[in-house]
PDB file of C-alpha atoms in Angstrom:
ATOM      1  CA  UNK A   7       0.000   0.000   0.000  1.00  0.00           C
ATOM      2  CA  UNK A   8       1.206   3.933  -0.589  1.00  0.00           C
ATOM      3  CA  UNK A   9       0.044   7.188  -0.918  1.00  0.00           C
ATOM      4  CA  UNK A  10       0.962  10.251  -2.323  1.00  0.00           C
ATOM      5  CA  UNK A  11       2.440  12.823   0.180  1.00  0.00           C
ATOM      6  CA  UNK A  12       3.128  16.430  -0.117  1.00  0.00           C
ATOM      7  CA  UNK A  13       6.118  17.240  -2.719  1.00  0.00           C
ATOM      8  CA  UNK A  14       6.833  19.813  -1.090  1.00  0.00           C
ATOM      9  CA  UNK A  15       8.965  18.610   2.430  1.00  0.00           C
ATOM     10  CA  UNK A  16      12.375  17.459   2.142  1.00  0.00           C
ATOM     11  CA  UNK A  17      13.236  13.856   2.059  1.00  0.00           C
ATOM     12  CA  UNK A  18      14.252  10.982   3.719  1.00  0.00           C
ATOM     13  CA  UNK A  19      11.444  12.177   5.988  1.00  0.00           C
ATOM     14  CA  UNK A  20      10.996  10.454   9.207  1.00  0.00           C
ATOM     15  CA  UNK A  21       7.773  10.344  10.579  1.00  0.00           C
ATOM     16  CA  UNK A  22       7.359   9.623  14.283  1.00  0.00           C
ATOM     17  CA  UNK A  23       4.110   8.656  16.507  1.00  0.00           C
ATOM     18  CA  UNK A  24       3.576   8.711  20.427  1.00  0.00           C
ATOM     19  CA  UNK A  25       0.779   7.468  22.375  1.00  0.00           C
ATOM     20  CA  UNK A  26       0.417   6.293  26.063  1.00  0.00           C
ATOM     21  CA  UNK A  27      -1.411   3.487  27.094  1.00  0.00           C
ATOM     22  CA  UNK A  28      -3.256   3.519  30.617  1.00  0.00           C
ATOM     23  CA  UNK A  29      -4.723   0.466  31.751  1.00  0.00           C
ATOM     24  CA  UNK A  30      -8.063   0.588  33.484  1.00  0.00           C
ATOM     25  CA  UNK A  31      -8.925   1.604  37.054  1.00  0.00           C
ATOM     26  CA  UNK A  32     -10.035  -1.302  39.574  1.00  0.00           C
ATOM     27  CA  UNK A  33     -11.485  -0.885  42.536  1.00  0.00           C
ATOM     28  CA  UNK A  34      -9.554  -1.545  45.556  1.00  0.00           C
ATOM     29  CA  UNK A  35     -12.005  -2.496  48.420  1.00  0.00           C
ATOM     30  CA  UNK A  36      -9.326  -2.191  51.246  1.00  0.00           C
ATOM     31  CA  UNK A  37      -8.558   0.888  50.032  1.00  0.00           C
ATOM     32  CA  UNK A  38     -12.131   1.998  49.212  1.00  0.00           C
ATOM     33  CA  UNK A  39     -11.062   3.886  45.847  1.00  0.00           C
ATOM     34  CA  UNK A  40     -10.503   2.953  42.119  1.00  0.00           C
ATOM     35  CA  UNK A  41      -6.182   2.168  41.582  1.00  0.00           C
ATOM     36  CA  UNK A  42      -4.496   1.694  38.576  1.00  0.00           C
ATOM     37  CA  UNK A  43      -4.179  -2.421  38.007  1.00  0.00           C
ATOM     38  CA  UNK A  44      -0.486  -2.220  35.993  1.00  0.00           C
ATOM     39  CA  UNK A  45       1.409   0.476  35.041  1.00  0.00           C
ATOM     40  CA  UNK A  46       0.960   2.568  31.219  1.00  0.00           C
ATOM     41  CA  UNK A  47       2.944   2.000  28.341  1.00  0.00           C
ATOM     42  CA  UNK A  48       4.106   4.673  26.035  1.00  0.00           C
ATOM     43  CA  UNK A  49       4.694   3.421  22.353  1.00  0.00           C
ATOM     44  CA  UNK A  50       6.762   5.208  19.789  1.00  0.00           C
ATOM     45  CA  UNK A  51       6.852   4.646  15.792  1.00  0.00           C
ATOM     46  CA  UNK A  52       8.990   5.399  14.004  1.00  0.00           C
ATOM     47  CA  UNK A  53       8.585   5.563  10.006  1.00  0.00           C
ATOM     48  CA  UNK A  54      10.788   6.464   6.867  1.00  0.00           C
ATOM     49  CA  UNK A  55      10.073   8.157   3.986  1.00  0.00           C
ATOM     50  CA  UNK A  56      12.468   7.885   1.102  1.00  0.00           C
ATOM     51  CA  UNK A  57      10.339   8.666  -1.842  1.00  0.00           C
ATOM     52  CA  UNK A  58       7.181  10.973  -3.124  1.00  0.00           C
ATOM     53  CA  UNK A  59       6.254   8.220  -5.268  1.00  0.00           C
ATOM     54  CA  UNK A  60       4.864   5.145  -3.635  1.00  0.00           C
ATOM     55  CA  UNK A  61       5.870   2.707  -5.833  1.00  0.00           C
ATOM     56  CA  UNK A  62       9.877   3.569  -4.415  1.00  0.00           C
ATOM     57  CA  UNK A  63       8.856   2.559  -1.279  1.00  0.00           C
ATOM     58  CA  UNK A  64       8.262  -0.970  -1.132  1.00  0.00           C
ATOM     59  CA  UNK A  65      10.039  -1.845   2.039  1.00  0.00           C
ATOM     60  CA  UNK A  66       8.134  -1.364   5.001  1.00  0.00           C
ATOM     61  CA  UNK A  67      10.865   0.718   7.283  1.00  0.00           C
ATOM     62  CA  UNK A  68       8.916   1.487  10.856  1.00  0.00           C
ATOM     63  CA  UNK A  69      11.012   0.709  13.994  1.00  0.00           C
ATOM     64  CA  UNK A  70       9.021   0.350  17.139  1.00  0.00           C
ATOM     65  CA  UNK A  71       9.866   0.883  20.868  1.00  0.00           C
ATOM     66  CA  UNK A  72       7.687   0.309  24.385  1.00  0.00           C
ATOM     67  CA  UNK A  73       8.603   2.154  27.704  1.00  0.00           C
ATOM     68  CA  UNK A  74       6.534   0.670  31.312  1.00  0.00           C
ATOM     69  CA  UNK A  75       5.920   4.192  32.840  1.00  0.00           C
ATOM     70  CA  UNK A  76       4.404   4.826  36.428  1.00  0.00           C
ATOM     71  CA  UNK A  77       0.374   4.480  36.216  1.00  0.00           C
ATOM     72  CA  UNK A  78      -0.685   7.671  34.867  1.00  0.00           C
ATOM     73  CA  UNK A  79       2.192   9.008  33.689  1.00  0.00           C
ATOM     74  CA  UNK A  80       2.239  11.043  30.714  1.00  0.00           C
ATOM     75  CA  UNK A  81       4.761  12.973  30.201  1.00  0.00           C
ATOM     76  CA  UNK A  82       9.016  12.716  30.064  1.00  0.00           C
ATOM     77  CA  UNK A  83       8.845  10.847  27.396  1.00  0.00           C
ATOM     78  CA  UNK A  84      12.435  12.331  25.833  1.00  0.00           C
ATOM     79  CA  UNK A  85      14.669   9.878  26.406  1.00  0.00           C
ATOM     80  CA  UNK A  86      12.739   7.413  25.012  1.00  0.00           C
ATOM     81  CA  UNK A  87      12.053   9.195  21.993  1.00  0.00           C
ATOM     82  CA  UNK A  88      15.655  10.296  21.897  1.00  0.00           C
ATOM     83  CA  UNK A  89      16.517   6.185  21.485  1.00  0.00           C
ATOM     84  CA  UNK A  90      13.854   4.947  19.515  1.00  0.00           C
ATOM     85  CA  UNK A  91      14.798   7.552  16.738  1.00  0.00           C
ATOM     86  CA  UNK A  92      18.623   6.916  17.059  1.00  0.00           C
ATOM     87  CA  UNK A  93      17.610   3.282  16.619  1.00  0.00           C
ATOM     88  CA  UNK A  94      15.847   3.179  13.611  1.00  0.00           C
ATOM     89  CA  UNK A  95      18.207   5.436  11.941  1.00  0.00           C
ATOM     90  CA  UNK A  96      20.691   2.937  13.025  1.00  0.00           C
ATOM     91  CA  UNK A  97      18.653  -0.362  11.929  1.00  0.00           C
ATOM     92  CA  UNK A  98      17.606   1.844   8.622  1.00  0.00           C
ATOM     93  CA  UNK A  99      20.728   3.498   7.580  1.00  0.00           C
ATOM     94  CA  UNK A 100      19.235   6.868   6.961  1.00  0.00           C
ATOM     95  CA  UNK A 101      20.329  10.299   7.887  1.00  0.00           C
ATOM     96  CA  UNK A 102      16.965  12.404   7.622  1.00  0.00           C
ATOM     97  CA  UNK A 103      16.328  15.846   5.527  1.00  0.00           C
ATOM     98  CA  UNK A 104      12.904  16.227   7.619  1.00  0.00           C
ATOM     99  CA  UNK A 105      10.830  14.863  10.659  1.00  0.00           C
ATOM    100  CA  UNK A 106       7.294  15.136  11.659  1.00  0.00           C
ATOM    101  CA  UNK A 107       5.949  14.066  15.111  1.00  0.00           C
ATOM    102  CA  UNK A 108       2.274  13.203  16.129  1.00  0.00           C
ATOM    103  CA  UNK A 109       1.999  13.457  19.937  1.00  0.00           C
ATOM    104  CA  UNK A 110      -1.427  11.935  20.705  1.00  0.00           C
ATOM    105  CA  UNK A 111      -3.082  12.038  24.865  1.00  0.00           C
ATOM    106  CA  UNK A 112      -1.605  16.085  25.344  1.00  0.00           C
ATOM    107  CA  UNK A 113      -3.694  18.160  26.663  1.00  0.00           C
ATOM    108  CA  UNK A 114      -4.193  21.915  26.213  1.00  0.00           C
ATOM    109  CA  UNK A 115      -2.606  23.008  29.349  1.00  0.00           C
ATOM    110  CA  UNK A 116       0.635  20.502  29.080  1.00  0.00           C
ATOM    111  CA  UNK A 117       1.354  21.210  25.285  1.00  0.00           C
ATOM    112  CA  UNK A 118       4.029  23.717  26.154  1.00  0.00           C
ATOM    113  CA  UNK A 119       6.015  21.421  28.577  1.00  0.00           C
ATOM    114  CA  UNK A 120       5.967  18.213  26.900  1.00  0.00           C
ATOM    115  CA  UNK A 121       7.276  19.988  23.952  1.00  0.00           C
ATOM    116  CA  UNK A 122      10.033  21.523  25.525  1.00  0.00           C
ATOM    117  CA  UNK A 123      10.485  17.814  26.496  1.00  0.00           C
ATOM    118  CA  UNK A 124      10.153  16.241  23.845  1.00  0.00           C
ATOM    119  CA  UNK A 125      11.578  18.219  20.649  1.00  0.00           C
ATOM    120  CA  UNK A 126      15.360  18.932  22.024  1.00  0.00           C
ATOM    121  CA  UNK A 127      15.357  15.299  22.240  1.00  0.00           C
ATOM    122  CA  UNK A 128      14.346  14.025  18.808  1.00  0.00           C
ATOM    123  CA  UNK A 129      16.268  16.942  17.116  1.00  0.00           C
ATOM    124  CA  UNK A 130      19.625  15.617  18.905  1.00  0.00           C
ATOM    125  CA  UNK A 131      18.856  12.186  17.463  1.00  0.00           C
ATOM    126  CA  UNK A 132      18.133  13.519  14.313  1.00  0.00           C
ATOM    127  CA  UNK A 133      21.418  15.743  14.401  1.00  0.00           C
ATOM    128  CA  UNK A 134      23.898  13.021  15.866  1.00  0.00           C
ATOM    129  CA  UNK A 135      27.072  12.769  13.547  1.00  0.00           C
ATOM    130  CA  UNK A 136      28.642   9.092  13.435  1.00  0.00           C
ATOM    131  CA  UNK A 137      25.136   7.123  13.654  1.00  0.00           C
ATOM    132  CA  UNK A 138      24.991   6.409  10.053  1.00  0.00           C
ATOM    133  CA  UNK A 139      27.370   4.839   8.068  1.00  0.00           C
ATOM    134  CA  UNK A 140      28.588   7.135   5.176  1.00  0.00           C
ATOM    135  CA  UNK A 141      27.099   9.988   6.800  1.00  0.00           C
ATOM    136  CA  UNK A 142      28.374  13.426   7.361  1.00  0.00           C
ATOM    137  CA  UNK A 143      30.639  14.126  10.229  1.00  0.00           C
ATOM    138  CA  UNK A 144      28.888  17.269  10.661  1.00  0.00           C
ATOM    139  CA  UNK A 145      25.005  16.685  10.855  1.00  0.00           C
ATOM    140  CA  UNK A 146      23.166  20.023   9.545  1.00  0.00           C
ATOM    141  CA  UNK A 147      20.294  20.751  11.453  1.00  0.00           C
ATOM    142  CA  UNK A 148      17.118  18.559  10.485  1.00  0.00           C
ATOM    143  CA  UNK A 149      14.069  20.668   9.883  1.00  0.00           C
ATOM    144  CA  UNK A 150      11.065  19.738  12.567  1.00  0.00           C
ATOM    145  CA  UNK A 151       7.602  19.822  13.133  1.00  0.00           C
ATOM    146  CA  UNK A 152       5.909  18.758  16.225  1.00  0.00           C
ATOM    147  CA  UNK A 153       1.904  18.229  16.188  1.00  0.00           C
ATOM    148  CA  UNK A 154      -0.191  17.364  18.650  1.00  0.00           C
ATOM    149  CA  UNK A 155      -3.477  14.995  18.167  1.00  0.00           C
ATOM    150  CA  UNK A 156      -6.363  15.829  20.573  1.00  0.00           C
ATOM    151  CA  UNK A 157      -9.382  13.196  19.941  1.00  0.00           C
ATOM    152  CA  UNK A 158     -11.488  13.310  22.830  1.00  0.00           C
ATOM    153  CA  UNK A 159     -12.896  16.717  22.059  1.00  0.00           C
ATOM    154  CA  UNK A 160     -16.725  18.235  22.132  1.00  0.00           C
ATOM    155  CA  UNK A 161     -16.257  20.031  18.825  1.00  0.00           C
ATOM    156  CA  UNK A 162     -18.597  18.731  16.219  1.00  0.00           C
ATOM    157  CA  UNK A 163     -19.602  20.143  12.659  1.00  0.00           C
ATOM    158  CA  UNK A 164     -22.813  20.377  10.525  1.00  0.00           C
ATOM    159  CA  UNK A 165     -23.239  21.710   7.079  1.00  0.00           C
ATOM    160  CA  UNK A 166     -25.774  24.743   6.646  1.00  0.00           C
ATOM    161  CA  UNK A 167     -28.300  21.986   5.555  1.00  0.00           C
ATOM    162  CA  UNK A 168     -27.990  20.464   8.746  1.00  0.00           C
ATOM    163  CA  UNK A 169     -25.945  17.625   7.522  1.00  0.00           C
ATOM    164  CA  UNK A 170     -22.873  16.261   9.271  1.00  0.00           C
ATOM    165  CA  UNK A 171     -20.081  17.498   6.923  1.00  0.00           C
ATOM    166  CA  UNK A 172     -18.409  14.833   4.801  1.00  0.00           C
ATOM    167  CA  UNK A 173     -15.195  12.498   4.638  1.00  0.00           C
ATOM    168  CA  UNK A 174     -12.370  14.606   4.741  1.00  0.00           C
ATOM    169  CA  UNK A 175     -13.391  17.955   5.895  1.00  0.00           C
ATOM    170  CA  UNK A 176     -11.228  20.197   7.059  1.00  0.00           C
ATOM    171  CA  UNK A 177     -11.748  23.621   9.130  1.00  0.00           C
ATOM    172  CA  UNK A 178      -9.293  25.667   9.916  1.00  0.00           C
ATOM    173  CA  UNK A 179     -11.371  28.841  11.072  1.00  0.00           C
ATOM    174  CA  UNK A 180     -11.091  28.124  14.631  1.00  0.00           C
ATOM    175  CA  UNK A 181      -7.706  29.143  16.161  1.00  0.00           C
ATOM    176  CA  UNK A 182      -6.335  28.313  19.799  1.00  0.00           C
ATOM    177  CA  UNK A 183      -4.995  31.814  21.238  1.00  0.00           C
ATOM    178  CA  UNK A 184      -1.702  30.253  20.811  1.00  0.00           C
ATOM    179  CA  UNK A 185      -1.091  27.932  18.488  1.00  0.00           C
ATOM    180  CA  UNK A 186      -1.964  27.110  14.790  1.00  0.00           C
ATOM    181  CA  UNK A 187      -4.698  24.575  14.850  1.00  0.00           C
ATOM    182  CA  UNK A 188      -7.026  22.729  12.180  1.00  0.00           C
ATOM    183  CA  UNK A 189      -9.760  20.253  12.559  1.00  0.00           C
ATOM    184  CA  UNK A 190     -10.232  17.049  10.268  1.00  0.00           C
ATOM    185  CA  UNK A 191     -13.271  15.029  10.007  1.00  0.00           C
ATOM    186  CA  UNK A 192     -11.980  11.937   8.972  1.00  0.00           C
ATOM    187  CA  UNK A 193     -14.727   9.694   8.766  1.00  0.00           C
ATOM    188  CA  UNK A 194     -18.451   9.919   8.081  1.00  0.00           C
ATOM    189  CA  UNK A 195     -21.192   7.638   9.834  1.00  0.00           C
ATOM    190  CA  UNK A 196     -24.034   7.477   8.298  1.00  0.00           C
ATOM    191  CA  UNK A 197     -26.285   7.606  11.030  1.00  0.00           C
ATOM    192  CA  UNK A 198     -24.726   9.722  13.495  1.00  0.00           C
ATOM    193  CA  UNK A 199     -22.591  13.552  13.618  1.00  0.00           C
ATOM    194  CA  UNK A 200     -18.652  12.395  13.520  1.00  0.00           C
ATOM    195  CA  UNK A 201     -16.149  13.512  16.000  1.00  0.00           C
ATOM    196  CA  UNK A 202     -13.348  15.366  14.448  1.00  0.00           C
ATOM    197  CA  UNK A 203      -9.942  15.442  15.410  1.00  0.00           C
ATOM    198  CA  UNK A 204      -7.958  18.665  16.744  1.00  0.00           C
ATOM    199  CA  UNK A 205      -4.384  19.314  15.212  1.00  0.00           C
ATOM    200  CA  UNK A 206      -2.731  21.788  17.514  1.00  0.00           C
ATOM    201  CA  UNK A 207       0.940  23.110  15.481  1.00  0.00           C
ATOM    202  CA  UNK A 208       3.378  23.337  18.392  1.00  0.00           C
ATOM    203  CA  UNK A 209       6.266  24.098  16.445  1.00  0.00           C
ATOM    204  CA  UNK A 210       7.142  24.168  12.968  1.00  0.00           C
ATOM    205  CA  UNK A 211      11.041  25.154  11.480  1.00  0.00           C
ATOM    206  CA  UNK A 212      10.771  28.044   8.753  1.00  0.00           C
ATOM    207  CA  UNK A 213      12.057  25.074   6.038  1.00  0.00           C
ATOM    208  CA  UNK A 214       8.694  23.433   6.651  1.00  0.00           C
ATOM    209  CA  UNK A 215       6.594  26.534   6.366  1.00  0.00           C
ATOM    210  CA  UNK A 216       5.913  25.537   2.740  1.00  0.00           C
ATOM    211  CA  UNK A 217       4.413  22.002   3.572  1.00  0.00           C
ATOM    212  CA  UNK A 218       0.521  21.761   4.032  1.00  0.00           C
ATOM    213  CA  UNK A 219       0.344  20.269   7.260  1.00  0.00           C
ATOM    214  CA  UNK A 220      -3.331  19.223   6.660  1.00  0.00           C
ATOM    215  CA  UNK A 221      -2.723  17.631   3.499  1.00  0.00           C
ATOM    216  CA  UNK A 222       0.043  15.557   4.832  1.00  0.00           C
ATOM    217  CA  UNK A 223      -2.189  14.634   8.192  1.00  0.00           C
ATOM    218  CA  UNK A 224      -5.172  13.684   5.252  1.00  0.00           C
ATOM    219  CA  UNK A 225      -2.454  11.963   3.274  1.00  0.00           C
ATOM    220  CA  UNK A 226      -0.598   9.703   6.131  1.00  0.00           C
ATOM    221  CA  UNK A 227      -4.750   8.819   7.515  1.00  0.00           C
ATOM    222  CA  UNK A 228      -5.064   6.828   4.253  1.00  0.00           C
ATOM    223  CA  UNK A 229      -1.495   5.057   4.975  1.00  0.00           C
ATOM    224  CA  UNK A 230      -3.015   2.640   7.977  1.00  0.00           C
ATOM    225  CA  UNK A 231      -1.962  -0.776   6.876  1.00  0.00           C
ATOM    226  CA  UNK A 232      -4.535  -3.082   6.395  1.00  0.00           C
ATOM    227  CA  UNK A 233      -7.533  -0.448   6.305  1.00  0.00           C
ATOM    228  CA  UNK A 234      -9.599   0.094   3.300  1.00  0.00           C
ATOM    229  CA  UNK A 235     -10.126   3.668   3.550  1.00  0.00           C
ATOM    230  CA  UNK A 236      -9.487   6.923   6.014  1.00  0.00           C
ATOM    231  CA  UNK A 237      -8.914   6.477   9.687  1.00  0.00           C
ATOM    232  CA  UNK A 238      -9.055   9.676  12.093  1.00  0.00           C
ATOM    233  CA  UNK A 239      -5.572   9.536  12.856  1.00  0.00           C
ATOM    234  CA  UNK A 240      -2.152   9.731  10.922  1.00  0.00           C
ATOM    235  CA  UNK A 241      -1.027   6.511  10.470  1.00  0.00           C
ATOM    236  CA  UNK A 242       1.773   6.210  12.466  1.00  0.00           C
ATOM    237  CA  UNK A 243       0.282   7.420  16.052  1.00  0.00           C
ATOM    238  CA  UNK A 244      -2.680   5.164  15.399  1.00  0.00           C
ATOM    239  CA  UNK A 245       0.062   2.502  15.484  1.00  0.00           C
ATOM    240  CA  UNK A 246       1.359   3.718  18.458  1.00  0.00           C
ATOM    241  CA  UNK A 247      -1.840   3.657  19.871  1.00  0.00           C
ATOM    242  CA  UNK A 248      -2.186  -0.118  18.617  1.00  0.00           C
ATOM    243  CA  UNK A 249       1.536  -1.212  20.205  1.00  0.00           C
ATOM    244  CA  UNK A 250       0.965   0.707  23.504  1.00  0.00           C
ATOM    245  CA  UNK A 251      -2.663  -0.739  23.993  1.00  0.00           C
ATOM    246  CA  UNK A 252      -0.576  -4.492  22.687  1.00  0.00           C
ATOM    247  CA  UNK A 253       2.251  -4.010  25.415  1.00  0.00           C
ATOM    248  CA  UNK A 254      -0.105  -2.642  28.254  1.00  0.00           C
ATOM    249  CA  UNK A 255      -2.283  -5.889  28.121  1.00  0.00           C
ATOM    250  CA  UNK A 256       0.551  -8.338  28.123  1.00  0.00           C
ATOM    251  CA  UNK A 257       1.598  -9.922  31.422  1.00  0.00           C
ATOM    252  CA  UNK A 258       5.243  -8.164  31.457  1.00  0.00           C
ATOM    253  CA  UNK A 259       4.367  -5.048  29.665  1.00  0.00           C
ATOM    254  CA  UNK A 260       5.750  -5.553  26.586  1.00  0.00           C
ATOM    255  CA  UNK A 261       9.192  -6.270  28.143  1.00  0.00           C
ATOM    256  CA  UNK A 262      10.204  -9.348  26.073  1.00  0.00           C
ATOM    257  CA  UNK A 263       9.779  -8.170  22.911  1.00  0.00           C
ATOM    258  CA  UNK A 264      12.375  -7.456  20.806  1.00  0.00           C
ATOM    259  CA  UNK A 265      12.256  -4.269  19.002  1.00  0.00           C
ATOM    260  CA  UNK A 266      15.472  -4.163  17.040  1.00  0.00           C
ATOM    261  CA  UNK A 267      14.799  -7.701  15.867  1.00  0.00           C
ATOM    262  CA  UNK A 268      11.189  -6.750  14.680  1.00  0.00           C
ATOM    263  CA  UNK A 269      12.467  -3.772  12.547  1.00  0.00           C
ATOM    264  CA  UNK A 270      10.989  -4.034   9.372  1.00  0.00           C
ATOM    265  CA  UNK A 271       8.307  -5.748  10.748  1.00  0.00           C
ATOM    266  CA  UNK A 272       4.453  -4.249  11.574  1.00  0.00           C
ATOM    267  CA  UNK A 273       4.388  -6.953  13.985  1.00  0.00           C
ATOM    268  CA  UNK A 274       1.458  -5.822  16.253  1.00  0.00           C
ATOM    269  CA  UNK A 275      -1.401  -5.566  13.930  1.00  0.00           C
TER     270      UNK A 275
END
C-alpha cells in the first residue's frame, strides 16, 4: 500500500508517533477507591520516507519501541524518543532531511512542557554525527515539526443543511490563542454527527513553512496498513496507539519483545 504525500517537504522524511497506554482503574475495596491495576505504556513509531512516489517505497521501514511508565504518567517521554529515533536510523541506515511528530493524549494546558520535552530530544537524534554509516561528520540541522493529536474533544460540525459534513473535511477557522490549529473530520457515519480530530501546530522550522500540514495529516490517515479507507488519525500514532494498547495488556508489559529484531516488521497488527 502507498500514498501520495506532499512534494513539497524534504526527504528521507521520518515520521514519528507517540501514544500512552493507561490500563483501566479497579477498585480496591481495602482501600475503598478505584487504583491503577499495571502500570501505562508509552509506544513510539517510528517511520521512513524515502520517496514521493509510492511505488519507491516498497520496504516497510517502521522501527518500534515500548517504555513501562508509572500508572498515569504522561509525560518525560524524551529519552525514550531520543533512542527509539537513534535506533531506527541505526537499523535503517538513513540520515533524515525532515521529521514530523504526532503526539497523541496532550492536553491543552501541558502542550508547552511536553514539547520543551520532547523536541530537544528528537532533534539531537536527528542531528547526531557518526550514527549512520557514510554519513556526514557534521550533521546540519534537520528541519522539525511537532503536532499534537487531541481526539477526545466536544467540537462537532454540521453543514448549513444540517448535515454532518463529509469524509475529509477540514476547518481551519477556529484558532487556539496560541497555536496554529485545524480540525479534520476523517470519517463519516451514516447515522450519526462524527467527531473530528484537533491538530494543535506546536512548532514548525521556517524550512517546513511551505508544507501543508493538513494535506500531509489527510495523506498519512489513508497510509493505515490493512484499512480500506481513512482512519481519524495519521497513520503512524494510530500505530502507536495499537503497540501501547498491545504491550499494556501483556503480562510483562511488553518487556520481552524485541524491538530491534522486529524492525521491518508491523508486527502488532
Amino acid at each position: 500500500w502507498g500514498v501520495p504525500t506532499p512534494k513539497e517537504f524534504p526527504l528521507p522524511a521520518v515520521f514519528v508517533g507517540v501514544d500512552v497506554f493507561h490500563a483501566p482503574r479497579k477498585f480496591d475495596p481495602k482501600e475503598g477507591k478505584r487504583k491503577a491495576g499495571k502500570e501505562s505504556i508509552a509506544a513510539i513509531i517510528v517511520q521512513i520516507l524515502r520517496s514521493h512516489n509510492p511505488a519507491e517505497n516498497s520496504l516497510v521501514e517502521i522501527y518500534c519501541e515500548t517504555e513501562s511508565r508509572a500508572a498515569g504518567k504522561e509525560m518525560e517521554l524524551g529519552p525514550a524518543m531520543n533512542r527509539a529515533v537513534s535506533n531506527a536510523l541505526k537499523a535503517f541506515k538513513v540520515a533524515p532531511s525532515s521529521c514530523y511528530i504526532w503526539r497523541d493524549g496532550v492536553g491543552d494546558n501541558s502542550i508547552e512542557q511536553v514539547s520543551q520535552q520532547e523536541i530537544p530530544a528528537v532533534r539531537q537524534a536527528l542531528s547526531n554525527p557518526g550514527q549512520v554509516v557514510g554519513a556526514k561528520t557534521k550533521a546540519a540541522n534537520v528541519p522539525l515539526s511537532y503536532i499534537v493529536c487531541q481526539k477526545r474533544i466536544a467540537t462537532k460540525f454540521l453543514t448549513l443543511q444540517g448535515d454532518a459534513i463529509p469524509c475529509g473535511g477540514l476547518i481551519t477557522d477556529i484558532q487556539g490563542p496560541q497555536y496554529k490549529t485545524f480540525y479534520i473530520n476523517g470519517t463519516s457515519p451514516p447515522f450519526s454527527t462524527p467527531k473530528p480530530v484537533r491538530f494543535v501546530m506546536a512548532h514548525n522550522d521556517p524550512p517546513l513553512y511551505g508544507v501543508s500540514p493538513s494535506k500531509l495529516a489527510w495523506a498519512l490517515c489513508h497510509d493505515y496498513p490493512n484499512w480500506a479507507g481513512p482512519i481519524k488519525l495519521p497513520a503512524p500514532v494510530q500505530m502507536a496507539h495499537k503497540l501501547a494498547e498491545l504491550a499494556g495488556e501483556m503480562g510483562d508489559c511488553g518487556d520481552t519483545i524485541n524491538h530491534k529484531k522486529f524492525a521491518g516488521k508491523i508486527h502488532f497488527l
